Short mmCIF file of C-alpha atoms (C1' of nucleotides) in Angstrom, two decimals:
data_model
loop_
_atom_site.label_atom_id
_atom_site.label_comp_id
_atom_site.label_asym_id
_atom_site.label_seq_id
_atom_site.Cartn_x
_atom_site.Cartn_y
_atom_site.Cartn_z
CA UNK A 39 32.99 25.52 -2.82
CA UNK A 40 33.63 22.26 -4.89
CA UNK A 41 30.54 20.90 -6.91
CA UNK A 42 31.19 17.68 -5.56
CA UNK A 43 30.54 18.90 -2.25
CA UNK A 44 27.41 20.44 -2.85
CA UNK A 45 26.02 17.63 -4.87
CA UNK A 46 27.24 15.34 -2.06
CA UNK A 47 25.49 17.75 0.54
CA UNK A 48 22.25 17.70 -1.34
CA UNK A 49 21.61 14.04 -1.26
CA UNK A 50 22.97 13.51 2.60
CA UNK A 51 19.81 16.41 3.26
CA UNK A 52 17.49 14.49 1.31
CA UNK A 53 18.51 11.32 2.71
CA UNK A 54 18.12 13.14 5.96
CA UNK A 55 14.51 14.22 4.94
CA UNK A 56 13.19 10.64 4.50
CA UNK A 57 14.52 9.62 7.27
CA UNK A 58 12.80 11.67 9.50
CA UNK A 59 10.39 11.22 7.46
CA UNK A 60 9.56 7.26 7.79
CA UNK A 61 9.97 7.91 11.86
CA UNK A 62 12.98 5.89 13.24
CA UNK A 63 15.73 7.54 15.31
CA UNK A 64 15.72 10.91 15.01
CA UNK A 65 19.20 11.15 15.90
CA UNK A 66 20.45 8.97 13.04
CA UNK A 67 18.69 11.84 10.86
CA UNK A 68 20.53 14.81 12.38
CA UNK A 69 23.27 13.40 11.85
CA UNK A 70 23.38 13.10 8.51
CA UNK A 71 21.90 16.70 8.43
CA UNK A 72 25.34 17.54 10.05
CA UNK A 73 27.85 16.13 8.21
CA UNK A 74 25.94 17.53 5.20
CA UNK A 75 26.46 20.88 6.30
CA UNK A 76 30.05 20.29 7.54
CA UNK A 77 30.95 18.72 3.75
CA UNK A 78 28.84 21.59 2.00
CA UNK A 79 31.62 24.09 4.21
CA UNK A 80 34.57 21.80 3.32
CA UNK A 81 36.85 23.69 1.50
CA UNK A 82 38.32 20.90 -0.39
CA UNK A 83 37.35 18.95 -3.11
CA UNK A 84 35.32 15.51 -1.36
CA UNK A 85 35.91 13.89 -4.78
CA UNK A 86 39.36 13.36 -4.39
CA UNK A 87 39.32 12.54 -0.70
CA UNK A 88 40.26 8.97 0.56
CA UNK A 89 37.93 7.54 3.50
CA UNK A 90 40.91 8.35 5.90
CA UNK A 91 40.63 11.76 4.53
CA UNK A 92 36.68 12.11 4.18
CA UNK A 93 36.67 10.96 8.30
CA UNK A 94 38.61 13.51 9.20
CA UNK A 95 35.60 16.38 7.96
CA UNK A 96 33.63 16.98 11.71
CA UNK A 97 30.56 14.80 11.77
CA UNK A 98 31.54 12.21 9.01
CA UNK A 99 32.37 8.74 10.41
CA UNK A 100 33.05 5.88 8.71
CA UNK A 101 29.29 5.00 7.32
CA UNK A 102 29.00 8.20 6.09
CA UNK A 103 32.62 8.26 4.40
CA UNK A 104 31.74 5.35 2.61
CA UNK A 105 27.88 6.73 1.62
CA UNK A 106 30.33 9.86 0.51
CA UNK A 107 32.39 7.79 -1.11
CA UNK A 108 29.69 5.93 -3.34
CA UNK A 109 27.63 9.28 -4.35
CA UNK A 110 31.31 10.56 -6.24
CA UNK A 111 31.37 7.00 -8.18
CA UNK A 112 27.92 6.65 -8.72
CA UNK A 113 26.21 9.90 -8.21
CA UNK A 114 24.04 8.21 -5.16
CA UNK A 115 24.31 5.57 -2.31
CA UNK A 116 21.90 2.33 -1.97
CA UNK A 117 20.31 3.80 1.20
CA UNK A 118 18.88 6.53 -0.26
CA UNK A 119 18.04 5.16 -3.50
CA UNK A 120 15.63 2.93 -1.65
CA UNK A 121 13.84 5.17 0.23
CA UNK A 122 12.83 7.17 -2.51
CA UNK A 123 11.71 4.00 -3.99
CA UNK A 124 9.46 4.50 -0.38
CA UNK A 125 8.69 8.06 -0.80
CA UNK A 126 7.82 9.98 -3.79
CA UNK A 127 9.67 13.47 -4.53
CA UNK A 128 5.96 14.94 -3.96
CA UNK A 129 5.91 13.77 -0.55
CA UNK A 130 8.76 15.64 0.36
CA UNK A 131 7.41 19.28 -1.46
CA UNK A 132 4.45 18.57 0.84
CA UNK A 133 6.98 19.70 3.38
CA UNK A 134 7.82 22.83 1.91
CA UNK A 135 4.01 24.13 2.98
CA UNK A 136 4.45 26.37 5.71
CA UNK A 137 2.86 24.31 9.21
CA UNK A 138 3.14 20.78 7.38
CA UNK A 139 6.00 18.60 8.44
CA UNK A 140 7.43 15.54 7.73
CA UNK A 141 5.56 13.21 9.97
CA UNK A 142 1.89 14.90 8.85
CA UNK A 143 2.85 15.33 5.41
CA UNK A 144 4.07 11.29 5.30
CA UNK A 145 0.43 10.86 7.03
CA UNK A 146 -1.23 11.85 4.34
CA UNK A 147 0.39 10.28 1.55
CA UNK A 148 0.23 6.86 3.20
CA UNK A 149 -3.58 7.38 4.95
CA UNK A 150 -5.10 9.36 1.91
CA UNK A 151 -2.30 8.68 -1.09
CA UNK A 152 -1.68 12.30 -1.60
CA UNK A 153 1.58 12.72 -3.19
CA UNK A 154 2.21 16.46 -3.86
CA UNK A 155 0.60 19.94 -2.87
CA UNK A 156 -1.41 20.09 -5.99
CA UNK A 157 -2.79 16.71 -4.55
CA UNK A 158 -3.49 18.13 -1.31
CA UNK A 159 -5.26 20.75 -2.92
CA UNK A 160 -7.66 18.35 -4.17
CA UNK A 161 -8.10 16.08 -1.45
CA UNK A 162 -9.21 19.51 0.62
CA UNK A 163 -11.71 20.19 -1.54
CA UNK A 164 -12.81 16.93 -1.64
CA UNK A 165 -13.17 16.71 1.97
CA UNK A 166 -11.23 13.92 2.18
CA UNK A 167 -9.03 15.39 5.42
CA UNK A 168 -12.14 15.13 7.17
CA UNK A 169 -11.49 11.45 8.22
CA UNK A 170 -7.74 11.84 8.96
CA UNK A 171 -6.88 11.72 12.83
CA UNK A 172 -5.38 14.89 13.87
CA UNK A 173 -6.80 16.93 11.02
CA UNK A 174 -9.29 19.08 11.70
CA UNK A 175 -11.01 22.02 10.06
CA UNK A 176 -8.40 24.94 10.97
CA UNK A 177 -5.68 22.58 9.49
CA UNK A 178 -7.44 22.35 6.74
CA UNK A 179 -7.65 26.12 6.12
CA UNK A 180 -4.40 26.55 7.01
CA UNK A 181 -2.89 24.31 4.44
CA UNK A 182 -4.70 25.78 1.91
CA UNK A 183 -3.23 29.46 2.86
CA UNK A 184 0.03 27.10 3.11
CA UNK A 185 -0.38 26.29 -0.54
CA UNK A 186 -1.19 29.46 -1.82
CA UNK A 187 1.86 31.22 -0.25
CA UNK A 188 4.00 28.09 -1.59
CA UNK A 189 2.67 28.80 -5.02
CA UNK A 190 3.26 32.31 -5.24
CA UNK A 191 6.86 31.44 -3.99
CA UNK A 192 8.95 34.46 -3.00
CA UNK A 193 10.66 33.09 -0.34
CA UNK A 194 13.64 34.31 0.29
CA UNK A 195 14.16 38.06 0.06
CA UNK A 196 16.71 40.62 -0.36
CA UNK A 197 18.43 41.96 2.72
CA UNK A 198 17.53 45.75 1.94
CA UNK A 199 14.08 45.16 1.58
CA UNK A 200 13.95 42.82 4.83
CA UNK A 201 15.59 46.00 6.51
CA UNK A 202 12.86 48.03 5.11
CA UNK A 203 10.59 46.06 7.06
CA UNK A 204 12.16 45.78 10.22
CA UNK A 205 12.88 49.20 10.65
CA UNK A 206 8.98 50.10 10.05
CA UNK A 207 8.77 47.49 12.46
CA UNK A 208 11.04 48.76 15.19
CA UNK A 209 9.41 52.14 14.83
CA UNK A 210 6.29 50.77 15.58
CA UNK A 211 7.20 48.50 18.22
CA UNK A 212 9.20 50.82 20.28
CA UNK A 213 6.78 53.56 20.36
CA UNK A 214 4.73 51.04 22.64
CA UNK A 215 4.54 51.58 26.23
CA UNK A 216 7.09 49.53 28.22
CA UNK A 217 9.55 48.58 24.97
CA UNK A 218 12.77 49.32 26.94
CA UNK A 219 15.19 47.76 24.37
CA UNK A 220 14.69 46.72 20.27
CA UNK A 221 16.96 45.47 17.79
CA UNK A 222 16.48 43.60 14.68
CA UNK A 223 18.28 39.61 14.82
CA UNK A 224 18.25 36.74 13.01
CA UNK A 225 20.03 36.35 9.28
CA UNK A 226 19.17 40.44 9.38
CA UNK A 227 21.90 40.92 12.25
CA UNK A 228 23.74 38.48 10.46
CA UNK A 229 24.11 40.54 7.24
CA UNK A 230 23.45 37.41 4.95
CA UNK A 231 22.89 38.19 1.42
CA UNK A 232 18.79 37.06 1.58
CA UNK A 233 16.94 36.59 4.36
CA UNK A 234 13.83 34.53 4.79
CA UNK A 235 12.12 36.46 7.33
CA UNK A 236 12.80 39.48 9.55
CA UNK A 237 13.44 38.51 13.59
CA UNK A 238 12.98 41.40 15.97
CA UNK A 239 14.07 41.11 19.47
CA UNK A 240 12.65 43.54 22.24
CA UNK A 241 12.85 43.90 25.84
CA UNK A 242 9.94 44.83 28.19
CA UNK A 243 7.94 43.53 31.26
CA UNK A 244 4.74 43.35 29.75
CA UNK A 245 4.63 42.13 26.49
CA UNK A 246 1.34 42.25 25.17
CA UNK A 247 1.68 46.09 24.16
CA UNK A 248 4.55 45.46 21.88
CA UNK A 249 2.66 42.37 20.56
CA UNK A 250 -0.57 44.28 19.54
CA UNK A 251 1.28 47.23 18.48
CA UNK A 252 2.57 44.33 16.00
CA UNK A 253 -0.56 43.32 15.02
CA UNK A 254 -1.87 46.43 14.22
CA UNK A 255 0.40 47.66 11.75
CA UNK A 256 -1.06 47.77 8.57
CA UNK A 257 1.40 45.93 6.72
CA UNK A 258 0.64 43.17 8.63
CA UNK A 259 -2.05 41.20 6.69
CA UNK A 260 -2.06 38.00 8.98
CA UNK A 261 -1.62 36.91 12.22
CA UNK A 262 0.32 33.50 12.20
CA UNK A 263 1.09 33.09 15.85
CA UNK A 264 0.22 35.18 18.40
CA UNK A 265 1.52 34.44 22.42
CA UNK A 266 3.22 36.37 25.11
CA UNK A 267 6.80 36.00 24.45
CA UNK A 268 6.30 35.79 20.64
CA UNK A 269 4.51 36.83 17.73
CA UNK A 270 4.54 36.15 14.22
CA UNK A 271 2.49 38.08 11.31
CA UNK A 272 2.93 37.78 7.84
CA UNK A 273 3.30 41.50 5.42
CA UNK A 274 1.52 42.41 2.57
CA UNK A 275 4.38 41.38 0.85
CA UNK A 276 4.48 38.19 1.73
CA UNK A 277 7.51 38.10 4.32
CA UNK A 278 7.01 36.49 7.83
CA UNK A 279 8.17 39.30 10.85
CA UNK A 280 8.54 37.26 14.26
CA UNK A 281 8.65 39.66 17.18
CA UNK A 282 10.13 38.01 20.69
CA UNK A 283 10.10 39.44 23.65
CA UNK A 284 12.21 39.16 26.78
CA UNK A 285 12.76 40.09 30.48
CA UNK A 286 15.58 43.42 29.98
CA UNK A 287 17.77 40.90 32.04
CA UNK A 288 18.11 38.59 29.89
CA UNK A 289 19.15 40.41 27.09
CA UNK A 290 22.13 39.24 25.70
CA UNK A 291 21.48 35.68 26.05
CA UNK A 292 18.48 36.40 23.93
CA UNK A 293 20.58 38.22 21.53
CA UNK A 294 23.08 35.11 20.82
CA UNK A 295 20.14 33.07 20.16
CA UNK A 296 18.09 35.20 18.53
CA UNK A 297 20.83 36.13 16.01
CA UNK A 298 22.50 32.83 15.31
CA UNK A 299 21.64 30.60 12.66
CA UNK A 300 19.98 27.56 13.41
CA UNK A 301 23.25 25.76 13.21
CA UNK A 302 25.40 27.98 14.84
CA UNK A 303 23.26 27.79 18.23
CA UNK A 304 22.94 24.54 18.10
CA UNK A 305 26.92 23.68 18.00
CA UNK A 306 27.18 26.54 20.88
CA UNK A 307 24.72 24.58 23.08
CA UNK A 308 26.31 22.12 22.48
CA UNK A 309 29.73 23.21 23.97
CA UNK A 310 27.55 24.22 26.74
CA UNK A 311 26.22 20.69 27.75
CA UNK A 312 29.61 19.46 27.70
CA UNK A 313 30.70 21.96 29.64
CA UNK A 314 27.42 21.12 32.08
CA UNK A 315 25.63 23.99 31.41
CA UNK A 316 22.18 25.07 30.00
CA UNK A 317 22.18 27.26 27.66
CA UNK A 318 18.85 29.54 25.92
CA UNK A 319 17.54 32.50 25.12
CA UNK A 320 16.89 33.23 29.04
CA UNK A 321 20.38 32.47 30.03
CA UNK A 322 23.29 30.44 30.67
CA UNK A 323 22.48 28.38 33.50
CA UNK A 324 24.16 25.43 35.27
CA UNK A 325 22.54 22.65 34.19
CA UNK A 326 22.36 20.14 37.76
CA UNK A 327 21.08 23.14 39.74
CA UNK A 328 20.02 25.90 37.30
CA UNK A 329 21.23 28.85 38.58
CA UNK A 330 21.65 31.57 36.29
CA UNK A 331 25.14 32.16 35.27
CA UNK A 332 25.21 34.80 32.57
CA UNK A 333 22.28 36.36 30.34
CA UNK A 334 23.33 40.30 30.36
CA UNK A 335 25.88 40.76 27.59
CA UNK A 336 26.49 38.37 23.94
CA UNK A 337 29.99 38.54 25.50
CA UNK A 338 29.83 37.49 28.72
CA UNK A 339 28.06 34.36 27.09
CA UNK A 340 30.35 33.28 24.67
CA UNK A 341 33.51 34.38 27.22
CA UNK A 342 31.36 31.80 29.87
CA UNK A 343 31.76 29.28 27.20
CA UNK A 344 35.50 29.81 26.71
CA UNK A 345 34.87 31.76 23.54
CA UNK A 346 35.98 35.13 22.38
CA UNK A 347 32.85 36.98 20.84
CA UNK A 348 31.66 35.57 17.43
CA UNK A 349 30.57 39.11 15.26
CA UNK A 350 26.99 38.36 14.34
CA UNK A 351 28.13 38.04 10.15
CA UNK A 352 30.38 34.75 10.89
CA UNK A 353 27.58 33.07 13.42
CA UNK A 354 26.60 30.21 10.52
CA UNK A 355 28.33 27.44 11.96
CA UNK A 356 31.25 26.94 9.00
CA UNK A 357 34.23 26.91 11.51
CA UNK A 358 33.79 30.21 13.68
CA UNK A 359 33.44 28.05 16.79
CA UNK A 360 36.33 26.44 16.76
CA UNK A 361 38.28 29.07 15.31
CA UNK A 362 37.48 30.70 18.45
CA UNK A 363 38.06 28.25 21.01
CA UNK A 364 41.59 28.02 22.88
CA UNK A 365 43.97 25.34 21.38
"C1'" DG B 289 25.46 7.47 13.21
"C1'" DC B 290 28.84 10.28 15.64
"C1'" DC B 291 31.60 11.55 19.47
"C1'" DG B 292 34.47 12.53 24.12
"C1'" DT B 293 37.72 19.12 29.19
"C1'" DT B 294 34.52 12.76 33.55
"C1'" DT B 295 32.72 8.99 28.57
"C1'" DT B 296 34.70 3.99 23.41
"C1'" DC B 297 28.88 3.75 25.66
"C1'" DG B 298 25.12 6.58 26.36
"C1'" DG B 299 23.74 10.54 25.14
"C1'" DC B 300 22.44 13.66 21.37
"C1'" DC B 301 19.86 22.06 22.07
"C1'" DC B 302 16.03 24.31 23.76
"C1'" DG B 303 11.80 26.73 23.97
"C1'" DA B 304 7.32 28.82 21.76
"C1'" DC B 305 2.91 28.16 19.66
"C1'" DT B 306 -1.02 25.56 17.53
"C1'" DG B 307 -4.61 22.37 17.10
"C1'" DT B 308 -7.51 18.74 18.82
"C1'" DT B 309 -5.05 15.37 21.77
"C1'" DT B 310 -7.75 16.06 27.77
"C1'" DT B 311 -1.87 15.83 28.39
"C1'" DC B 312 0.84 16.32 23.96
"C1'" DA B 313 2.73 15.68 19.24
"C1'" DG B 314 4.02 18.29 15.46
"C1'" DT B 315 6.22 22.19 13.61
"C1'" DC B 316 9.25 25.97 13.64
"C1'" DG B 317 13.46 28.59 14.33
#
DNA sequence: GCCGTTTTCGGCCCGACTGTTTTCAGTCG
């Protein structure tokens, strides 16, 4: 992929960033989130594009042709230039803590003048989050833990040792009374080359056995969420295992969602609102009266959505959609 | 800001969990 395009990419995502970040319309910032990810998939050159050209990319109009247009002759566009002018780079890594978002993280550099984690550290200590509205003593603690595990910064890990780790947690999961189906998802299912944490999807009535034999594994050093349909704990070694659990019924609708990227489900539901549908990890259901349509079988999803089935290693939204829908 | 298998205007994916908020916003995937 051209370097033009990533570059490109990069600053539409951090544009995106500080736009969600300094409130506004939240659908002005996905959008430039999209057409980041549809240039950083482009397979040609966006340097040598013409705006007629650039417009023709899925999700670039004409503003964003031009704001493409500007980053290749200057390296940036005026927009973005002047909200960092807003924002300092700090205030974004704030976001990068696990549990702290844009809007909280934008909080407490305007409210408190913190500026980067290391800041945050300090203003913790301090006690200074004490006085913030909406900050209490548990957030506290858990941005702390946040830091820490930013600090020691292994985020992404290889897929074999992420397979490790789900099988030991399949193993345990299944021998749990009521666990009628498991299978590991997410990037895992996908095959992609690092994952950032391990998604395991099971099937049961009850839940709450396959949840606490989650918890009790010994590998699993911290609980970070614990309800009935899922769980997430974090391993010794630092990686993040989320365990969901579904009615058997609706299996493969909880499959497709539970093994697409992000991205990828999003487009998909999508193509289902158009289409007047609902579609989640329960089900395809219409969306006026919602009845259930579909939710047994990945392929009786995507055939419901005039698809033929997507094989889990292309579902990252870079043209397997419409490569797949009837011309 | 982008887009169209009713649309060139009015929507824009959907649900789970947490904390502090007593009804929901923020965050995550």
């Amino acid at each position: 992929m051209p370097d033009a395009n990533d570059c490109a990419a990069a600053l539409l995502d951090e544009y995106t960033e500080l736009l969600v970040m300094s409130g506004g319309d939240p659908f002005r910032g996905r959008v430039y989130g999209k057409a980041a990810r549809a240039i950083a998939a482009y397979p040609h050159d966006v340097a040598g594009l013409s705006a007629a050209e650039l417009v023709r990319i899925p999700g670039v109009g004409k503003s964003i042709a031009a704001k493409v247009a500007e980053i290749t002759a200057t390296g940036s566009f005026a927009e973005l230039e002047e909200l960092r002018t807003d924002i300092p780079d700090g205030v974004r890594r704030l976001t990068r803590i696990p549990a702290l978002g844009p809007r909280r993280a934008l909080q407490l550099y305007r409210e408190l003048g913190v500026a980067s984690p290391e800041q945050l550290r300090e203003a913790i200590a301090a006690g200074r989050l004490n006085s913030l509205k909406g900050f209490g003593a548990k957030s506290a603690e858990k941005l702390l833990r946040g830091i820490e595990l930013l600090e020691s910064a292994g985020s992404r890990v290889l897929l074999n040792v992420a397979a490790q780790t789900a099988a030991a947690v399949i193993d345990a999961v299944k021998a749990a009374p009521g666990c009628l189906r498991i299978e590991a998802a997410g990037s895992l299912r996908r095959a992609a080359e690092s994952v950032g944490d391990v998604d395991v999807l099971a099937a049961a009535a009850d839940s709450a056995p396959l949840m606490a034999a989650l918890t009790a594994m010994p590998e699993a050093v911290e609980v970070i969420a614990a309800g009935p349909a899922k769980t997430s704990v974090r391993t010794r070694a630092g990686l993040q295992v989320d365990l969901r659990v579904v009615p058997l019924d609706c299996w493969g609708a909880a499959l497709q969602y539970f093994t697409g990227s992000q991205q990828h489900n999003v487009r998909i539901r999508e193509l289902a609102v158009r289409r007047k549908l609902k579609l989640s990890e329960y089900g395809l259901f219409d969306a006026e009266t919602g009845e259930l349509i579909v939710s047994r079988t990945e392929e009786e999803v995507y055939r419901r959505l005039g698809l033929a089935r997507i094989p889990p290693v292309l579902r990252e939204d870079t043209g397997e959609i419409a490569a797949r829908q009837p011309r």
